[in-house]
mmCIF file of C-alpha atoms in Angstrom:
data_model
loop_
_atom_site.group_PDB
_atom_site.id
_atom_site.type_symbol
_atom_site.label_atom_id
_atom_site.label_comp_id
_atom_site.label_asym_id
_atom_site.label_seq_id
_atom_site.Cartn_x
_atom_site.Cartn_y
_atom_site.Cartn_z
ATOM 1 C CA UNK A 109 20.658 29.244 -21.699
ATOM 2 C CA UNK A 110 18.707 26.356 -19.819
ATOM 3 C CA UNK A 111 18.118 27.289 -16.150
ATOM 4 C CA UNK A 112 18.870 23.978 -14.263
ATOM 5 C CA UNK A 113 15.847 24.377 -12.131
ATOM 6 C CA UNK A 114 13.961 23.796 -14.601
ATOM 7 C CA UNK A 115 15.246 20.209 -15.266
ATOM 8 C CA UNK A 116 14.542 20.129 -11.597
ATOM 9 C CA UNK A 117 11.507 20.560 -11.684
ATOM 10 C CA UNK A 118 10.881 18.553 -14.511
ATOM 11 C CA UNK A 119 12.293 15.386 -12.233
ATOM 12 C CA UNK A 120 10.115 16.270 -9.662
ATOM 13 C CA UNK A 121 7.227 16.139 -12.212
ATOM 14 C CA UNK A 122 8.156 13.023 -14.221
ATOM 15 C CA UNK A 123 8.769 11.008 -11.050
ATOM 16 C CA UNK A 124 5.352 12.373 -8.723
ATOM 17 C CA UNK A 125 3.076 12.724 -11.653
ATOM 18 C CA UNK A 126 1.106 15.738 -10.440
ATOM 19 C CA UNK A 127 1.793 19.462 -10.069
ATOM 20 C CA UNK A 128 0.566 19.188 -6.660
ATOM 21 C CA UNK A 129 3.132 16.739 -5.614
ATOM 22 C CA UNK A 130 6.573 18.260 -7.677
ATOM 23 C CA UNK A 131 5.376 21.179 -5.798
ATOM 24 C CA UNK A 132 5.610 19.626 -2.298
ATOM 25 C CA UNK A 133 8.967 17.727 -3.136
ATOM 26 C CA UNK A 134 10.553 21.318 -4.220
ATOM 27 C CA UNK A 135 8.891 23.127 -1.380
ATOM 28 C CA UNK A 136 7.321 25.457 -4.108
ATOM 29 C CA UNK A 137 4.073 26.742 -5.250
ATOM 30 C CA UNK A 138 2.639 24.765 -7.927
ATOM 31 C CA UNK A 139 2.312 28.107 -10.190
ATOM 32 C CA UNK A 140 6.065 28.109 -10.164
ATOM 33 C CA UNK A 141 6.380 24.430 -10.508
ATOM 34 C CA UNK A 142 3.363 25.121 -13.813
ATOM 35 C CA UNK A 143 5.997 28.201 -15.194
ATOM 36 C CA UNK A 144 9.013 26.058 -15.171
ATOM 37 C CA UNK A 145 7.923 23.274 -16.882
ATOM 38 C CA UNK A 146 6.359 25.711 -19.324
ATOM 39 C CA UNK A 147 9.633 27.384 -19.824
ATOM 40 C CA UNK A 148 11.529 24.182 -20.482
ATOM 41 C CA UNK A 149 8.354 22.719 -23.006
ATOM 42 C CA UNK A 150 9.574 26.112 -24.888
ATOM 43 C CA UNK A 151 13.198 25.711 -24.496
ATOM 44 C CA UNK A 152 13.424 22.234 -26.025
ATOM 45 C CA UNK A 153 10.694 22.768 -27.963
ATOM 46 C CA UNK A 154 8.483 19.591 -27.698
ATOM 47 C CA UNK A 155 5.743 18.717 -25.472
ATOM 48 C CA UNK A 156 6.977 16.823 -22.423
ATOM 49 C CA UNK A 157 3.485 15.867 -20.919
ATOM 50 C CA UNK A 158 -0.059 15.318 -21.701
ATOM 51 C CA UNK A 159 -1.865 16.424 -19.232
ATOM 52 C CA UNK A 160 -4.941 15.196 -17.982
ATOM 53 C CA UNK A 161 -7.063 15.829 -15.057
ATOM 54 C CA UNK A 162 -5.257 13.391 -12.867
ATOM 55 C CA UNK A 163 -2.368 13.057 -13.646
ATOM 56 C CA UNK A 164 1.067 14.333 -16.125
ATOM 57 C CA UNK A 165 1.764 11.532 -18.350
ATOM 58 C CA UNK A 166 5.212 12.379 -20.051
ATOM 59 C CA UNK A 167 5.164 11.904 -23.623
ATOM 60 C CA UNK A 168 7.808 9.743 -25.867
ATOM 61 C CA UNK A 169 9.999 12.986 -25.906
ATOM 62 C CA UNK A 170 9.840 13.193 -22.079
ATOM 63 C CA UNK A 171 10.808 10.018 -21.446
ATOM 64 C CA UNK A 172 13.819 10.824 -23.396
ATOM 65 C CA UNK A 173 15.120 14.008 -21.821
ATOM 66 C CA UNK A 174 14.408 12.158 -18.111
ATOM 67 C CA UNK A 175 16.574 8.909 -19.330
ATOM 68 C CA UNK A 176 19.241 11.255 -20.286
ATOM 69 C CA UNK A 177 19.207 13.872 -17.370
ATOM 70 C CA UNK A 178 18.434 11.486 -14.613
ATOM 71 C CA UNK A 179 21.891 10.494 -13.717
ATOM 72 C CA UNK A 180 23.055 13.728 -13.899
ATOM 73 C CA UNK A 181 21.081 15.437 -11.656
ATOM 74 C CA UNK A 182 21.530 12.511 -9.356
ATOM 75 C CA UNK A 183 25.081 13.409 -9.544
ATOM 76 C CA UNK A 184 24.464 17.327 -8.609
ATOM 77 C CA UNK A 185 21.587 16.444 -5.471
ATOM 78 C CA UNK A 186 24.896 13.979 -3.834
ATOM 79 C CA UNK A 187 27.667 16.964 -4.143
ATOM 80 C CA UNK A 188 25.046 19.300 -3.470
ATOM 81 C CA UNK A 189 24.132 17.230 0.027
ATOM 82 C CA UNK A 190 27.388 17.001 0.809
ATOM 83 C CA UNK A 191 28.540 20.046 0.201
ATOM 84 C CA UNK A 192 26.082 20.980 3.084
ATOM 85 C CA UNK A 193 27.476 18.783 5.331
ATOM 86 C CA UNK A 194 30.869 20.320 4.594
ATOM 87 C CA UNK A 195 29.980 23.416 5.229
ATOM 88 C CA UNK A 196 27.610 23.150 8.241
ATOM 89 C CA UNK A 197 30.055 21.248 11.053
ATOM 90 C CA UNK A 198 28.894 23.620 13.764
ATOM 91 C CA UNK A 199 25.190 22.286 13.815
ATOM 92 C CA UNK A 200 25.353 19.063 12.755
ATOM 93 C CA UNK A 201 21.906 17.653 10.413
ATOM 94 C CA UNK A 202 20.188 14.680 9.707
ATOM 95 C CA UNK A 203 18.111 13.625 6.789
ATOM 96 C CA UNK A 204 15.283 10.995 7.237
ATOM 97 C CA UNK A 205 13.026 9.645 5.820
ATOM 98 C CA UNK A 206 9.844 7.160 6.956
ATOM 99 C CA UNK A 207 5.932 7.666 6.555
ATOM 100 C CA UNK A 208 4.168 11.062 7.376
ATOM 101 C CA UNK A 209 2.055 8.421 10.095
ATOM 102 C CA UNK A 210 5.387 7.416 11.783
ATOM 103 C CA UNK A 211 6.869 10.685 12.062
ATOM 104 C CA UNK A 212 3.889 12.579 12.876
ATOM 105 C CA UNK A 213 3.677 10.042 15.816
ATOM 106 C CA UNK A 214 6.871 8.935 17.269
ATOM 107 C CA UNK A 215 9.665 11.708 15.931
ATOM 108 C CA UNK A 216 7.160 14.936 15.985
ATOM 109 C CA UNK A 217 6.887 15.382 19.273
ATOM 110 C CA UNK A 218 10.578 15.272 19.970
ATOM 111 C CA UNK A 219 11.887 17.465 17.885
ATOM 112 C CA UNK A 220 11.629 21.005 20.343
ATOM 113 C CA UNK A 221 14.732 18.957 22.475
ATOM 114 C CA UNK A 222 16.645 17.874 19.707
ATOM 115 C CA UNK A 223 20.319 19.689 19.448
ATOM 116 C CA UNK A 224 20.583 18.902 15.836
ATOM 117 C CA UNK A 225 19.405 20.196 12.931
ATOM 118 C CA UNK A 226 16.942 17.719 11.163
ATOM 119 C CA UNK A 227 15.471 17.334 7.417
ATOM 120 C CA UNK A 228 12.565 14.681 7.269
ATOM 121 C CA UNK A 229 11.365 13.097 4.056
ATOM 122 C CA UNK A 230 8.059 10.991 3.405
ATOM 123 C CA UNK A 231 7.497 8.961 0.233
ATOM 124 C CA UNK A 232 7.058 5.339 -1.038
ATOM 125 C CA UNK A 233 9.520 2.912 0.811
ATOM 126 C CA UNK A 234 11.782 2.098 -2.286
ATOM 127 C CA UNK A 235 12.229 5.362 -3.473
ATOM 128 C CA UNK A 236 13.449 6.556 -0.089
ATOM 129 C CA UNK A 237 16.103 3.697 0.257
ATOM 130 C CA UNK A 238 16.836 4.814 -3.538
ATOM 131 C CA UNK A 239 17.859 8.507 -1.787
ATOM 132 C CA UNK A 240 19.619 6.486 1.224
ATOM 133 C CA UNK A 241 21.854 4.841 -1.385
ATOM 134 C CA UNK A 242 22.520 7.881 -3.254
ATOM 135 C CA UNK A 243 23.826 9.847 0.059
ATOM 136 C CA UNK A 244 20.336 11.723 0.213
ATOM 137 C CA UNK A 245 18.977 10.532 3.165
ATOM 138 C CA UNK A 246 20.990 9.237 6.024
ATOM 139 C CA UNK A 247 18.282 7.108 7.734
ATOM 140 C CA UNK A 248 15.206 5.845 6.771
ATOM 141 C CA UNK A 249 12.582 3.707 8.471
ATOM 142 C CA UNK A 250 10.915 0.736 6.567
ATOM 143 C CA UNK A 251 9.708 -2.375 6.915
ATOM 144 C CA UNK A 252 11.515 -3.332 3.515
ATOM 145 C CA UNK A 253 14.937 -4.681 3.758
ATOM 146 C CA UNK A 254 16.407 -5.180 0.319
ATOM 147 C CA UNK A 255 19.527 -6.890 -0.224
ATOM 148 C CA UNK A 256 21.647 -5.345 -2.189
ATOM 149 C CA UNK A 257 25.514 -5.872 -3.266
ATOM 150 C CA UNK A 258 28.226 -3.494 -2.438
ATOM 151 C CA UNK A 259 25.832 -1.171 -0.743
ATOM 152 C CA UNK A 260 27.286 1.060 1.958
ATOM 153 C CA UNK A 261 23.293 0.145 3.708
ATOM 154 C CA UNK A 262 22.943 -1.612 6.752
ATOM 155 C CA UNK A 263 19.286 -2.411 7.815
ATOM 156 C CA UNK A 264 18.694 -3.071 11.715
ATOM 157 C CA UNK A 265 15.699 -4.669 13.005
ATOM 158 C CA UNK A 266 13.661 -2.862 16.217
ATOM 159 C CA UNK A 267 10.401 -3.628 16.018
ATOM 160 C CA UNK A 268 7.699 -5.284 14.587
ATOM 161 C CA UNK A 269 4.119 -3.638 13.194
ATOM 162 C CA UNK A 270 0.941 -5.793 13.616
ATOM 163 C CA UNK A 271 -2.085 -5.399 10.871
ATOM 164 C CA UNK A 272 -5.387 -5.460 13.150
ATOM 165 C CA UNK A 273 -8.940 -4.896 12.352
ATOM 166 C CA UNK A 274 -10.217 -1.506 14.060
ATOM 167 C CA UNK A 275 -14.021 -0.215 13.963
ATOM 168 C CA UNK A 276 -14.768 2.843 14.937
ATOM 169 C CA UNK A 277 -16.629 2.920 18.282
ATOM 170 C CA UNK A 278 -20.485 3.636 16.811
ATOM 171 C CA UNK A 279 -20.241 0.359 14.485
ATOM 172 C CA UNK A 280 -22.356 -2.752 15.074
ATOM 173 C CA UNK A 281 -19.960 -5.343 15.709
ATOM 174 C CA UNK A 282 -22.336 -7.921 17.209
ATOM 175 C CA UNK A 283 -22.694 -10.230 14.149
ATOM 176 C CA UNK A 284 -18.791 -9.942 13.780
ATOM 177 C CA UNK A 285 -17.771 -10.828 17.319
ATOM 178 C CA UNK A 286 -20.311 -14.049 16.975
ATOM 179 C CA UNK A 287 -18.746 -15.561 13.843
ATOM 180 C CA UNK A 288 -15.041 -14.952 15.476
ATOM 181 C CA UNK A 289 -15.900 -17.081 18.406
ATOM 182 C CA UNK A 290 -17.513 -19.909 16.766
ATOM 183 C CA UNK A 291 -14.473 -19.484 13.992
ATOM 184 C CA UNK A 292 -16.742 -19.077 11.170
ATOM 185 C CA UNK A 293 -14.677 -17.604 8.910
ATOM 186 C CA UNK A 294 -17.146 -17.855 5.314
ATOM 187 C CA UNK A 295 -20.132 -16.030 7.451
ATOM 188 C CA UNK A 296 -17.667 -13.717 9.088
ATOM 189 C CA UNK A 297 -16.489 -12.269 5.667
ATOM 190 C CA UNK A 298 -20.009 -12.238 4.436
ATOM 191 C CA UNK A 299 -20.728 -10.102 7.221
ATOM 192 C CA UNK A 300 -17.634 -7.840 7.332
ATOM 193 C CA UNK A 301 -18.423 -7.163 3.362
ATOM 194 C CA UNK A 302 -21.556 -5.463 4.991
ATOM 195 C CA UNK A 303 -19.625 -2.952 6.650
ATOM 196 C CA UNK A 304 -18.099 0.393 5.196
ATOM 197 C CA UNK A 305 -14.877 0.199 4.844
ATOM 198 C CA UNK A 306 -11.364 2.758 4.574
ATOM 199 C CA UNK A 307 -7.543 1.962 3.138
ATOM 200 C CA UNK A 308 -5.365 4.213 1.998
ATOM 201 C CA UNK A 309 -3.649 4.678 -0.484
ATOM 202 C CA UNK A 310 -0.386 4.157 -0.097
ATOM 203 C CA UNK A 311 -1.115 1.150 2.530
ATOM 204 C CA UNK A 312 -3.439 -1.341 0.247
ATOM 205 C CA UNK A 313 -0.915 -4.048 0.475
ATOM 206 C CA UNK A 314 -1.473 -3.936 4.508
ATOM 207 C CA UNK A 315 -5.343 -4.738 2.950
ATOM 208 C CA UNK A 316 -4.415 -7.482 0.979
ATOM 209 C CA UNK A 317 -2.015 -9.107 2.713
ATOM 210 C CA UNK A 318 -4.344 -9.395 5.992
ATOM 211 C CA UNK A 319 -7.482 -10.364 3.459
ATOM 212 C CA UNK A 320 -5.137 -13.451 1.799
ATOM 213 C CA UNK A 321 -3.628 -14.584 5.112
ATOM 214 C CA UNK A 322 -7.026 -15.022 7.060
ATOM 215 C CA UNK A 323 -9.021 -15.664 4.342
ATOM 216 C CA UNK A 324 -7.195 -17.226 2.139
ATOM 217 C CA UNK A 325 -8.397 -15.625 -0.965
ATOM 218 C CA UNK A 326 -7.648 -12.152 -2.367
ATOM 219 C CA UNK A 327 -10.257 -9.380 -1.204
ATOM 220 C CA UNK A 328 -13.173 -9.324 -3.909
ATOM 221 C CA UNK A 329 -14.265 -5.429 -3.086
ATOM 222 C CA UNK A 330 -12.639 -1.935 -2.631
ATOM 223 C CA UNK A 331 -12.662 0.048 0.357
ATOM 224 C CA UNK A 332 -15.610 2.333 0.347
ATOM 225 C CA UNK A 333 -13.522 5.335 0.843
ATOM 226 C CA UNK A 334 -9.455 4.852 0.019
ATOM 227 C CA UNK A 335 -8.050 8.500 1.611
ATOM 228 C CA UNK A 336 -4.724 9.963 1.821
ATOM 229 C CA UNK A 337 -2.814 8.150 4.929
ATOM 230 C CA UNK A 338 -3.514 6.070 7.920
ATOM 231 C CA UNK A 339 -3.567 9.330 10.440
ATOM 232 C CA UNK A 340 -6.744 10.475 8.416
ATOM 233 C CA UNK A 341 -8.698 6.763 8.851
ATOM 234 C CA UNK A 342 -8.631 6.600 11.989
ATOM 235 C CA UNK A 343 -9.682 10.707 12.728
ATOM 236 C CA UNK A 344 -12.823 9.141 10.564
ATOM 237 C CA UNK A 345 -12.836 6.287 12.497
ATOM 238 C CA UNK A 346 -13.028 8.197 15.684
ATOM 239 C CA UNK A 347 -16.569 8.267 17.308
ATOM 240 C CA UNK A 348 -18.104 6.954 14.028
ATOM 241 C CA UNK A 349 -18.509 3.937 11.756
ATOM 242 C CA UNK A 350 -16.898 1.555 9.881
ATOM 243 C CA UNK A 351 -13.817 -0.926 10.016
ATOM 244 C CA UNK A 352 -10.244 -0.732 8.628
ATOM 245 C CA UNK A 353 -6.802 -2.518 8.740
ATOM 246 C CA UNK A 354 -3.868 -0.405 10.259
ATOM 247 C CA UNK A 355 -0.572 -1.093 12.162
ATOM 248 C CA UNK A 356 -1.283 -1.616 15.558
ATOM 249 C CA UNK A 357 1.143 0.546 16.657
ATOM 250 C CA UNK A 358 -0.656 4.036 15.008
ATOM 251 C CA UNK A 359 -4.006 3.212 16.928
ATOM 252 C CA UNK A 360 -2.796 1.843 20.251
ATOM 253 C CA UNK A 361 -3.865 4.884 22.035
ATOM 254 C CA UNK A 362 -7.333 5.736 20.511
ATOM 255 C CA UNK A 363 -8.130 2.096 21.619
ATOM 256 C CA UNK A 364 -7.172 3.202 24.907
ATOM 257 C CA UNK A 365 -9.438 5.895 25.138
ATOM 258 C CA UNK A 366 -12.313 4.282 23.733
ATOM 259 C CA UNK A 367 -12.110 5.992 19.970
ATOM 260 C CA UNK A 368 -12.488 3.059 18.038
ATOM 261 C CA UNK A 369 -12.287 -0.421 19.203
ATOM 262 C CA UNK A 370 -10.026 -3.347 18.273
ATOM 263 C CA UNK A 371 -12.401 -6.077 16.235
ATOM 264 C CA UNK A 372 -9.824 -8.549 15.061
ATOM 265 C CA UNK A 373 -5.976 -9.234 15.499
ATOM 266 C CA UNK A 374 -6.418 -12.211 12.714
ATOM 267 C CA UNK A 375 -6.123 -15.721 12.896
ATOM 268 C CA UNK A 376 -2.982 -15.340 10.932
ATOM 269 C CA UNK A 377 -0.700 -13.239 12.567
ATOM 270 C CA UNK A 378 0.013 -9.921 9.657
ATOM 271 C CA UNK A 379 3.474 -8.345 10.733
ATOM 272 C CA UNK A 380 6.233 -6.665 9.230
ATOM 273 C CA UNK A 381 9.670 -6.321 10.422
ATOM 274 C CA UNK A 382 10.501 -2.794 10.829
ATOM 275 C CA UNK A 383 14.066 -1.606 10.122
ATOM 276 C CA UNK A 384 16.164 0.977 11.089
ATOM 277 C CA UNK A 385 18.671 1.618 7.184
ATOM 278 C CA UNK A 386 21.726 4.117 7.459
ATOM 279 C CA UNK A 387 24.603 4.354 5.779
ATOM 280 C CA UNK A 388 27.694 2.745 7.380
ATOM 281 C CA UNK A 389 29.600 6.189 6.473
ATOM 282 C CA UNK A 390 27.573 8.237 8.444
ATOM 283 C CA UNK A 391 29.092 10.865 10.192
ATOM 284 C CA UNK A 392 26.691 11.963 12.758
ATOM 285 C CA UNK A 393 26.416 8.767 14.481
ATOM 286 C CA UNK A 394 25.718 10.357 17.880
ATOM 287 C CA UNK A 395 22.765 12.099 16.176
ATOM 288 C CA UNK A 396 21.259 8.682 14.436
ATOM 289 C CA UNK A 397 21.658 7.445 18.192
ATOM 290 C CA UNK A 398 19.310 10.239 19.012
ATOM 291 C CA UNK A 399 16.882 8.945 16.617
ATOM 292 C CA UNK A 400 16.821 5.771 16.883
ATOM 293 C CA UNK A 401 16.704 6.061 20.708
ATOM 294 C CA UNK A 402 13.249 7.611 20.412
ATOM 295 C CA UNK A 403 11.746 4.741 18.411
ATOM 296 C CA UNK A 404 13.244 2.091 20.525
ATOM 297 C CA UNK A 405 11.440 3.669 23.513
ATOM 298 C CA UNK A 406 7.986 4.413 22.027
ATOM 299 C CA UNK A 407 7.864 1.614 19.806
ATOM 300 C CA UNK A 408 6.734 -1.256 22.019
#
């Protein structure tokens, strides 16, 4: 008989495309993850993946089994989540979900005086609202608001994140500084195309977006090096060389000290609404309160 954690697994797989990462979302080692898969590949009997050295590609047959599982085991994670809350009343919990940056900033240090149990989540934007919609999550923080009918969503603006140019502290920014005064914006991007540069990777449109709206043209180069998050930028950033785009919000204090140094807050103002999304049937509304209550006072 089919174990079901194997179709589990196989979700995790289908929808992060690497063994590294269905291992992370199942808070399992990646052996496991690697045995499971294996086991199902020889339950079914067809090849579900190819697999190359970046990434699992599922095949034709894969693509099958996930159409006709998906729903399913959508089904199981919403009685499964509730089923906690059910059975849990005497600590209440709370599931959210934002970026790794945001959390490790603004909710990380807070959480030795919570009185609540707490479950945090990090992933792309729209697949977190996907798990807010399905009951999985019960807050999430984005700067995405998406409209959708007969949702039981509600998205609440709080604050608003600025895209700004940041170099770390050893970089020549002489040349730079020159061409923003006299507003000369063709030498200044001939000069800041001299520079190395960092992104990452799951904040390129932050990149783009700031490029287009100062320069009025898409950017015509790749970051020298694109790394993991925005935390890890501006460690490389700190005391060294080289320029970046990040929210203004996650490098406010390593201006302060002198890390790195704030180049450029752009002609054209880049910002994005952020939202606080819940679920309008939320039970532990004093706990949300909690939450939100923290970034309202640190996000200013």
């Amino acid at each position: 008989m089919v174990n079901l954690e194997w179709y589990r697994t196989f979700k995790e797989i289908y929808e992060n495309g690497t063994l590294t990462k269905a291992s992370i979302a199942l808070y399992a080692s990646q052996p496991g993850v690697s045995v499971h898969l294996n086991a199902l590949e020889a339950y079914v009997g067809k090849k579900l993946f190819e697999r190359t050295s970046r990434k699992m590609i599922p095949t034709e047959d894969g693509k099958f089994l996930y159409e006709y599982i998906i729903e399913s085991l959508k089904k199981l994670e919403i009685a499964e989540q509730h089923f906690k809350k059910t059975t849990q009343e005497k600590n209440p919990s709370l599931n959210i979900g934002m970026c790794s940056e945001m959390f490790q900033l603004i909710i990380e240090p807070e959480i030795p005086k919570l009185d609540f149990d707490l479950v945090a989540r990090f992933g792309a934007h729209t697949d977190l609202i996907k798990d807010l919609n399905n009951g999985i999550l019960d807050l999430v923080i984005t700067p995405k608001k998406q409209n959708e009918k007969k949702s039981l969503v509600e998205y609440i603006p709080f604050s608003k994140e600025r895209i700004v140019l940041v170099a770390g502290n050893k970089t020549n920014v002489t040349k730079i500084q020159k061409y923003l005064k006299s507003n000369n914006l063709n030498k200044l991007e001939d000069e800041l195309l001299q520079n190395v540069w960092y992104s990452s990777s799951n904040e390129m449109e932050h990149f783009r977006r700031f490029w287009f709206e100062n320069f009025n043209k898409k950017p015509a180069f790749k970051p020298n090096y694109i790394l993991p998050n925005i935390t890890s930028i501006i460690r490389c950033l700190n005391n060294g060389n080289g320029l970046a785009l990040v929210p203004d919000f996650l490098c406010r204090e390593q201006i302060i000290r002198n890390e790195i140094n704030l180049v450029w807050e752009g002609n054209v103002k880049t910002e994005n609404t952020l939202y606080f999304a819940s679920r309008t049937d939320l039970k532990y509304k004093k706990e949300l309160d909690t939450i939100k209550s923290i970034f309202t006072s640190k996000m200013y």
